[in-house]
Every structure is written in C-alpha cells, then in structure tokens.
Short mmCIF file of C-alpha atoms in Angstrom, two decimals:
data_model
loop_
_atom_site.label_atom_id
_atom_site.label_comp_id
_atom_site.label_asym_id
_atom_site.label_seq_id
_atom_site.Cartn_x
_atom_site.Cartn_y
_atom_site.Cartn_z
CA MET A 193 162.33 120.25 -110.19
CA VAL A 194 164.03 121.67 -113.30
CA LEU A 195 165.52 125.15 -113.47
CA PHE A 196 166.21 127.24 -116.56
CA LYS A 197 169.54 128.91 -115.91
CA GLU A 198 172.05 130.97 -117.83
CA GLU A 199 174.10 127.84 -118.52
CA GLY A 200 171.11 125.80 -119.71
CA ILE A 201 168.44 123.39 -118.44
CA TYR A 202 169.45 122.35 -114.90
CA PHE A 203 168.35 119.31 -112.89
CA PRO A 204 169.53 120.20 -109.36
CA ALA A 205 168.67 116.86 -107.72
CA ALA A 206 171.39 115.20 -109.82
CA ASP A 207 173.45 118.37 -110.31
CA LEU A 208 173.59 118.16 -114.11
CA TYR A 209 172.53 120.09 -117.18
CA ILE A 210 170.74 118.89 -120.31
CA ASP A 211 172.32 120.14 -123.57
CA PRO A 212 173.96 123.13 -121.81
CA TRP A 213 175.08 126.03 -123.98
CA LYS A 214 177.78 127.19 -121.54
CA PRO A 215 180.54 125.10 -119.92
CA VAL A 216 179.35 123.08 -116.89
CA GLN A 217 180.79 120.15 -114.97
CA ARG A 218 178.20 117.51 -115.99
CA ALA A 219 176.29 117.58 -119.27
CA VAL A 220 173.60 115.20 -120.51
CA ILE A 221 173.48 115.31 -124.32
CA THR A 222 170.32 114.48 -126.30
CA HIS A 223 172.10 114.13 -129.68
CA GLY A 224 175.19 115.10 -131.65
CA HIS A 225 174.11 118.26 -133.48
CA SER A 226 176.32 121.18 -132.55
CA ASP A 227 173.59 123.35 -131.00
CA HIS A 228 172.98 120.58 -128.44
CA ALA A 229 176.50 119.15 -128.02
CA ARG A 230 178.89 121.97 -127.25
CA PRO A 231 182.57 121.98 -126.22
CA GLY A 232 183.98 122.75 -122.80
CA MET A 233 181.97 120.44 -120.52
CA GLY A 234 183.65 118.57 -117.66
CA SER A 235 181.93 115.35 -118.68
CA TYR A 236 179.28 114.17 -121.14
CA LEU A 237 176.53 111.57 -120.73
CA CYS A 238 174.96 110.37 -124.00
CA HIS A 239 173.55 107.38 -125.86
CA PRO A 240 176.26 104.91 -127.02
CA LEU A 241 175.68 105.79 -130.70
CA THR A 242 176.37 109.46 -129.96
CA LYS A 243 179.75 108.82 -128.32
CA GLU A 244 181.89 108.73 -131.47
CA ILE A 245 180.02 111.73 -132.91
CA LEU A 246 180.96 113.76 -129.82
CA ARG A 247 184.58 112.65 -130.00
CA TYR A 248 184.77 113.57 -133.68
CA ARG A 249 183.25 116.99 -133.10
CA LEU A 250 184.57 117.92 -129.66
CA GLY A 251 187.88 116.07 -129.50
CA PRO A 252 189.12 112.55 -128.69
CA ASP A 253 190.05 113.42 -125.10
CA ILE A 254 186.63 114.47 -123.82
CA GLN A 255 185.21 112.46 -120.91
CA VAL A 256 182.15 110.53 -122.15
CA GLN A 257 179.86 108.12 -120.31
CA THR A 258 177.13 106.29 -122.20
CA LEU A 259 173.67 105.06 -121.23
CA ASP A 260 171.46 102.88 -123.40
CA TYR A 261 167.76 103.48 -124.02
CA ASN A 262 165.36 102.63 -121.16
CA VAL A 263 168.14 101.96 -118.64
CA PRO A 264 167.75 103.99 -115.41
CA LEU A 265 170.73 105.79 -113.90
CA VAL A 266 170.26 106.86 -110.27
CA ILE A 267 172.19 109.85 -108.91
CA ASN A 268 171.49 111.22 -105.42
CA GLY A 269 168.02 109.65 -105.41
CA ALA A 270 167.12 111.13 -108.82
CA THR A 271 166.62 108.88 -111.86
CA ILE A 272 167.77 109.70 -115.39
CA SER A 273 167.01 107.60 -118.48
CA PHE A 274 167.20 107.93 -122.26
CA HIS A 275 164.35 107.12 -124.65
CA PRO A 276 164.36 107.12 -128.47
CA ALA A 277 163.69 110.51 -130.04
CA GLY A 278 163.72 109.42 -133.72
CA HIS A 279 165.61 112.59 -134.70
CA ILE A 280 169.01 111.22 -135.85
CA ILE A 281 171.18 108.23 -134.99
CA GLY A 282 171.65 108.05 -131.22
CA SER A 283 169.17 110.82 -130.43
CA ALA A 284 167.41 110.55 -127.09
CA GLN A 285 164.71 112.14 -125.00
CA VAL A 286 165.86 112.60 -121.40
CA ARG A 287 163.46 111.42 -118.68
CA LEU A 288 164.08 112.94 -115.24
CA GLU A 289 162.35 111.60 -112.11
CA TYR A 290 162.59 112.84 -108.54
CA LYS A 291 160.22 112.22 -105.63
CA GLY A 292 157.45 110.97 -107.93
CA GLU A 293 157.57 113.88 -110.38
CA VAL A 294 158.59 113.22 -113.99
CA TRP A 295 159.90 115.58 -116.67
CA VAL A 296 160.87 114.76 -120.25
CA ILE A 297 163.33 116.94 -122.18
CA THR A 298 163.01 116.02 -125.85
CA GLY A 299 165.95 117.73 -127.51
CA ASP A 300 164.89 117.46 -131.17
CA TYR A 301 162.56 114.66 -132.25
CA LYS A 302 160.16 113.38 -134.86
CA LEU A 303 157.50 110.69 -135.14
CA ASN A 304 158.06 110.10 -138.87
CA ASN A 305 160.16 106.92 -139.11
CA ASP A 306 163.26 107.69 -141.22
CA LEU A 307 164.21 103.97 -141.37
CA VAL A 308 167.66 104.78 -139.93
CA SER A 309 167.20 106.25 -136.43
CA THR A 310 165.59 104.29 -133.59
CA PRO A 311 161.89 105.29 -133.87
CA TYR A 312 160.42 107.76 -131.38
CA GLU A 313 158.75 106.33 -128.28
CA PRO A 314 156.25 108.38 -126.21
CA VAL A 315 157.10 108.75 -122.52
CA GLN A 316 154.47 109.53 -119.87
CA CYS A 317 155.35 112.57 -117.78
CA HIS A 318 154.01 115.51 -115.80
CA SER A 319 156.03 118.15 -117.66
CA PHE A 320 157.23 118.00 -121.27
CA LEU A 321 159.77 120.27 -122.96
CA THR A 322 159.29 120.28 -126.72
CA GLU A 323 160.81 121.98 -129.73
CA SER A 324 158.48 123.66 -132.25
CA THR A 325 160.58 124.07 -135.40
CA PHE A 326 157.57 123.31 -137.64
CA GLY A 327 154.82 124.23 -135.18
CA LEU A 328 152.40 125.70 -137.71
CA PRO A 329 149.53 123.82 -139.46
CA VAL A 330 151.02 124.58 -142.89
CA TYR A 331 153.81 122.09 -142.21
CA GLN A 332 152.61 118.57 -142.99
CA PHE A 333 155.25 116.06 -144.03
CA GLN A 334 154.84 112.90 -146.07
CA PRO A 335 156.31 109.60 -144.76
CA CYS A 336 160.07 109.47 -145.24
CA ALA A 337 159.77 106.32 -147.38
CA THR A 338 157.64 108.27 -149.87
CA ILE A 339 160.23 111.04 -150.09
CA TYR A 340 163.09 108.57 -150.53
CA GLU A 341 161.19 107.10 -153.49
CA GLU A 342 160.78 110.58 -155.00
CA ILE A 343 164.51 111.24 -154.55
CA ASN A 344 165.43 108.00 -156.30
CA HIS A 345 163.09 108.77 -159.22
CA TRP A 346 164.53 112.29 -159.55
CA CYS A 347 168.14 111.02 -159.57
CA ALA A 348 167.31 108.32 -162.14
CA ALA A 349 165.63 110.87 -164.42
CA ASN A 350 168.68 113.14 -164.18
CA ALA A 351 171.01 110.26 -165.06
CA ARG A 352 168.93 109.43 -168.14
CA GLN A 353 169.56 113.01 -169.30
CA GLY A 354 173.29 112.78 -168.68
CA LEU A 355 173.18 114.94 -165.53
CA ASN A 356 174.68 114.55 -162.09
CA SER A 357 172.34 114.80 -159.11
CA VAL A 358 173.49 116.94 -156.16
CA LEU A 359 171.52 116.34 -152.95
CA ILE A 360 171.97 118.91 -150.19
CA GLY A 361 171.42 117.80 -146.61
CA TYR A 362 173.01 118.30 -143.21
CA ALA A 363 176.16 116.19 -142.75
CA LEU A 364 174.80 114.43 -139.66
CA GLY A 365 171.35 112.92 -139.96
CA LYS A 366 169.87 113.93 -143.29
CA SER A 367 172.86 112.71 -145.34
CA GLN A 368 172.88 109.26 -143.72
CA ASN A 369 169.12 108.90 -144.18
CA ILE A 370 169.50 109.63 -147.89
CA LEU A 371 172.48 107.30 -148.30
CA ALA A 372 170.77 104.40 -146.51
CA ASN A 373 167.73 104.67 -148.77
CA LEU A 374 169.39 105.50 -152.08
CA ASP A 375 168.64 103.03 -154.89
CA PRO A 376 171.82 100.92 -155.43
CA GLU A 377 171.09 101.02 -159.17
CA LEU A 378 172.12 104.69 -159.10
CA GLY A 379 175.72 103.65 -158.39
CA VAL A 380 178.04 104.40 -155.48
CA PRO A 381 177.38 107.99 -154.35
CA LEU A 382 180.13 110.59 -154.05
CA LEU A 383 180.44 112.44 -150.76
CA HIS A 384 181.56 115.91 -149.73
CA GLY A 385 184.33 115.74 -147.12
CA ALA A 386 181.99 116.80 -144.28
CA VAL A 387 179.66 113.90 -145.03
CA PHE A 388 182.51 111.44 -145.53
CA ASN A 389 184.11 112.39 -142.20
CA MET A 390 180.83 112.04 -140.34
CA ASN A 391 180.32 108.61 -141.87
CA GLU A 392 183.81 107.66 -140.68
CA ALA A 393 182.86 108.72 -137.14
CA LEU A 394 179.66 106.65 -137.29
CA ALA A 395 181.64 103.68 -138.59
CA GLY A 396 183.46 103.79 -135.25
CA SER A 397 180.12 102.82 -133.70
CA GLY A 398 179.64 100.03 -136.21
CA ILE A 399 177.20 101.91 -138.48
CA CYS A 400 178.34 102.05 -142.11
CA PHE A 401 176.93 103.92 -145.10
CA PRO A 402 177.78 103.69 -148.82
CA GLY A 403 179.79 106.36 -150.60
CA GLU A 404 183.21 107.53 -151.79
CA TRP A 405 184.95 110.74 -150.78
CA LEU A 406 184.88 113.23 -153.67
CA THR A 407 188.43 114.62 -153.80
CA PRO A 408 190.52 116.47 -156.42
CA GLU A 409 191.94 113.03 -157.33
CA THR A 410 188.53 111.53 -158.09
CA PRO A 411 188.61 110.40 -161.76
CA LYS A 412 186.55 112.60 -164.09
CA GLU A 413 184.67 109.57 -165.40
CA ARG A 414 183.18 109.14 -161.91
CA LEU A 415 181.49 112.52 -162.37
CA LYS A 416 179.09 111.24 -164.99
CA ASN A 417 175.47 110.59 -164.04
CA ALA A 418 176.62 110.51 -160.42
CA VAL A 419 174.75 111.16 -157.18
CA ILE A 420 176.62 113.59 -154.91
CA ILE A 421 175.72 114.21 -151.25
CA ALA A 422 176.87 117.53 -149.78
CA PRO A 423 176.07 119.87 -146.87
CA GLN A 424 174.29 123.18 -147.21
CA SER A 425 177.55 125.14 -147.04
CA VAL A 426 178.35 124.33 -150.69
CA LEU A 427 175.37 126.30 -152.00
CA GLY A 428 176.70 129.18 -154.08
CA SER A 429 180.32 128.02 -153.70
CA PRO A 430 182.96 127.27 -156.39
CA TRP A 431 182.97 123.64 -155.18
CA LEU A 432 179.81 123.02 -157.20
CA ARG A 433 181.32 124.08 -160.54
CA LYS A 434 183.33 120.87 -161.02
CA LEU A 435 180.12 118.87 -160.76
CA GLN A 436 178.59 120.30 -163.94
CA PRO A 437 176.39 119.36 -165.63
CA TYR A 438 174.06 118.78 -162.68
CA ARG A 439 170.68 119.38 -161.12
CA ILE A 440 170.60 120.28 -157.46
CA ALA A 441 168.02 119.62 -154.74
CA VAL A 442 167.76 120.64 -151.08
CA CYS A 443 166.39 118.14 -148.55
CA SER A 444 164.76 120.06 -145.68
CA GLY A 445 161.42 120.44 -143.97
CA TRP A 446 161.33 124.04 -145.19
CA MET A 447 160.99 122.69 -148.72
CA ALA A 448 157.34 121.98 -147.89
CA LEU A 449 156.74 125.57 -149.04
CA ARG A 450 157.60 126.93 -152.48
CA GLY A 451 159.09 130.23 -151.34
CA PRO A 452 162.25 128.86 -149.68
CA ARG A 453 163.07 126.68 -152.69
CA ARG A 454 162.78 129.65 -155.05
CA ARG A 455 164.96 131.82 -152.84
CA LEU A 456 167.68 129.15 -152.71
CA SER A 457 167.71 128.96 -156.52
CA VAL A 458 167.77 125.16 -156.63
CA ASP A 459 166.05 122.84 -159.08
CA LYS A 460 164.13 120.77 -156.57
CA GLY A 461 163.14 120.67 -152.91
CA PHE A 462 162.35 117.53 -150.93
CA ALA A 463 160.50 118.09 -147.65
CA LEU A 464 162.64 115.60 -145.77
CA SER A 465 162.91 116.70 -142.15
CA ASP A 466 164.44 115.42 -138.91
CA HIS A 467 161.76 117.31 -136.96
CA CYS A 468 158.05 116.90 -136.21
CA ASP A 469 155.50 118.58 -138.41
CA PHE A 470 152.47 120.23 -136.78
CA GLU A 471 150.39 117.07 -136.41
CA GLN A 472 153.34 115.05 -135.15
CA LEU A 473 153.90 117.64 -132.43
CA ASN A 474 150.25 117.47 -131.38
CA THR A 475 150.26 113.66 -131.38
CA ALA A 476 153.47 113.46 -129.37
CA ILE A 477 152.37 115.93 -126.71
CA LYS A 478 148.95 114.33 -126.20
CA ALA A 479 150.57 110.89 -125.87
CA THR A 480 152.73 112.01 -122.93
CA GLY A 481 149.75 112.95 -120.77
CA ALA A 482 151.73 115.99 -119.64
CA GLU A 483 149.88 118.80 -117.89
CA ASN A 484 152.70 121.29 -118.32
CA VAL A 485 154.37 121.91 -121.67
CA TYR A 486 157.39 124.12 -122.28
CA VAL A 487 157.75 125.10 -125.94
CA THR A 488 161.12 126.16 -127.29
CA HIS A 489 162.96 126.86 -130.51
CA GLY A 490 160.77 127.43 -133.54
CA TYR A 491 157.26 128.88 -133.42
CA GLN A 492 157.18 128.72 -129.61
CA ALA A 493 154.85 131.69 -129.02
CA VAL A 494 152.22 130.65 -131.56
CA TYR A 495 152.42 126.96 -130.79
CA SER A 496 152.25 127.32 -126.99
CA LYS A 497 149.13 129.48 -127.41
CA TRP A 498 147.65 126.76 -129.65
CA LEU A 499 148.26 124.11 -126.98
CA CYS A 500 146.49 126.23 -124.34
CA GLU A 501 143.47 126.91 -126.51
CA ALA A 502 143.11 123.56 -128.28
CA TYR A 503 143.91 121.16 -125.47
CA GLY A 504 143.64 123.21 -122.27
CA LEU A 505 147.26 122.53 -121.37
CA ARG A 506 149.46 124.79 -119.29
CA ALA A 507 151.84 125.62 -122.13
CA VAL A 508 154.40 128.40 -122.02
CA GLU A 509 157.08 129.73 -124.31
CA LEU A 510 160.65 128.99 -123.28
CA LYS A 511 163.63 130.91 -124.61
CA THR A 512 166.70 128.72 -125.24
CA GLN A 513 169.79 128.80 -127.42
CA PHE A 514 168.85 125.76 -129.53
CA ASP A 515 168.33 126.57 -133.19
CA SER A 516 167.41 123.40 -135.13
CA ILE A 517 170.77 123.72 -136.79
CA GLU A 518 170.20 121.21 -139.58
CA GLU A 519 167.36 123.38 -140.82
CA THR A 520 169.03 126.74 -140.22
CA LEU A 521 170.11 127.70 -143.71
CA ALA A 522 166.75 126.94 -145.20
CA ALA A 523 165.05 128.75 -142.35
CA ASP A 524 167.14 131.82 -143.05
CA SER A 525 166.03 131.66 -146.64
CA THR A 526 162.46 132.26 -145.51
CA ASN A 527 163.57 135.62 -144.18
CA PRO A 528 164.31 138.00 -147.06
CA THR A 529 166.42 140.16 -144.77
CA ALA A 530 168.69 137.24 -143.70
#
C-alpha cells in the first residue's frame, strides 16, 4: 500500500508523498522541521498550525492546503487524516487507509506532554512507521514539567550570582516550550533572531510567546541577570561574548548522558527532548496494535531487532533521509570524529 521510493514515502492510491526529500507534485507534511518540510514541492498538505511555519521557511508563495486533526480527506477512494504527534506545535501523524488496510506514518513524535504541543494520541493500524532517535534503554526522560522547574531554578540561581542564563534549544519547538514555561519572575527573556523570527511566524497562527529580540541596539542594562534563548548555532561563536558574564545550558535529549555535555563545554545540560525515549517508543508501538513496524532514523537496526525479540513484531529497519534535526548538533557531539 505504501512504497519507499527515491523521492520519499509514497502512497500511490492518493498519488502523494509523506515528507518527501525530493521535489514531488503533492507532499503531505508531518511538521515544520526542515528535514521533513523541504522546498520545491508542487503543493503541501499540513496541519493548520504548520501553515505559517512552512510559509516562513519555504516562501510566502508556496501552495498550502490544511487539514485539522481527526478530519478525513478522501482522494481516489483512499483516506488521509492527521492525528496529534506531540512533537512540536502543529505536528501530526499521518493515517493512510485504503481498502481496509491502515498505515500510520509518525514523522517525529513523543508521549511526554510538553504543555505546548497537542499531546500525542495513539492510532490503531496494521503498519506503523516510527522514528528511533532515542531507541536505546539508556535514554529515559523525566516529565517535561520537572525539567522546566529545574530550568527555572537554574536561571534564578544564576541571577542571584549576577549572571545571565543562556539556554540553547532549537528555534522551532524547544525554544517555544522553554518560553511558555519560563517563570515570569525571571523577567522578559531576550531572543536570538532565529527564535524571534520563528515566534513571529507562529504569531501569524495566533500563538504568541514572551520575549524581546536581542539586537545591537538592546540597552546594556537589559543584559544583567537576563535569560537568553538561542539556537545551537551560537555555540562557540563571537555572538556569545556580548552576553558575559553568563552560564550556558543546552536543552536536548542527548543531555541525558554526561559525555555529550562535557564535549560541548557547557555548564549545564537539560534532557528536554521533542522525541520519545526508549519506554515511550515501546508504549506507543504496543498501543497501535500494529503487526508490521518500520523503524527509521536513529538506532533503527538495534531497535527493530529489539521489537522482533521482545514483542514478536515484524519490525524492519528503514533507511530514510530524516535526521532528527533539532537534536543533530548534540548527536554529533557524541561522535568524537564529527
């Protein structure tokens, strides 16, 4: 029912691709991260909250159609619907049905409620395509609310010592989760341009987050005991120098292990992830009732073998061009040769 082609994941009954990595006429997009939403498609179908993200990233003139969660769209006798993935704002699993057979393509997802995204909902299916970014037992994440509390305590302690707090997170997803759960007593946060611009795009969908754009004109007195949100690209850059004195923390699932934090040379790591940990993956897959599981980007070989042995599922490794982009830099840090 679903084919894995050079252009991407193809659903021939409706003649469309899910998160294609090469230009095609019709693309269904699970969420707005750039490894899933690429330029050059004839048209895009996405959740309404992803629309302005796509226009910001891919251009205002792209052709975009939206579909809300749990609303079926019938094309040539095939049914397509979106279901919450809990990954970032507007993220969706794609349910495909044709002649009684059901597939679910997850994109990226998590079960841990980040208090910002629409929480993940399990969808019954025959075949399930899952990511496996953190598909090893060593990855076990705390609830997001617990991590937000730790972040607020860390920032408050820094302020008491006269230090700025720099929080590193991907501009789409992680940054908004931090901003929405930052203690207002810490003051109005300052934002790197990439985060500010993404917030502006989300404001076009009616979702607003606190923060001021940190520019060369920002008064120096604002850079005292401040909280600054920035993307991973600033690590090791001159941009950080004007923020001194500061402590810096990376927010990423890879921070669950000590090694990556040491290699990044930061003061603190918060294991805040937009992906499932090992137990979340197991829980999600069992809840679908799927007999066939396709495991992609991450620990796909190890995790698909685990699913076969532990649960007796028909699980296979699937090579794709998705790369869990919001975790990429930290992932590279786990590889001493990268």
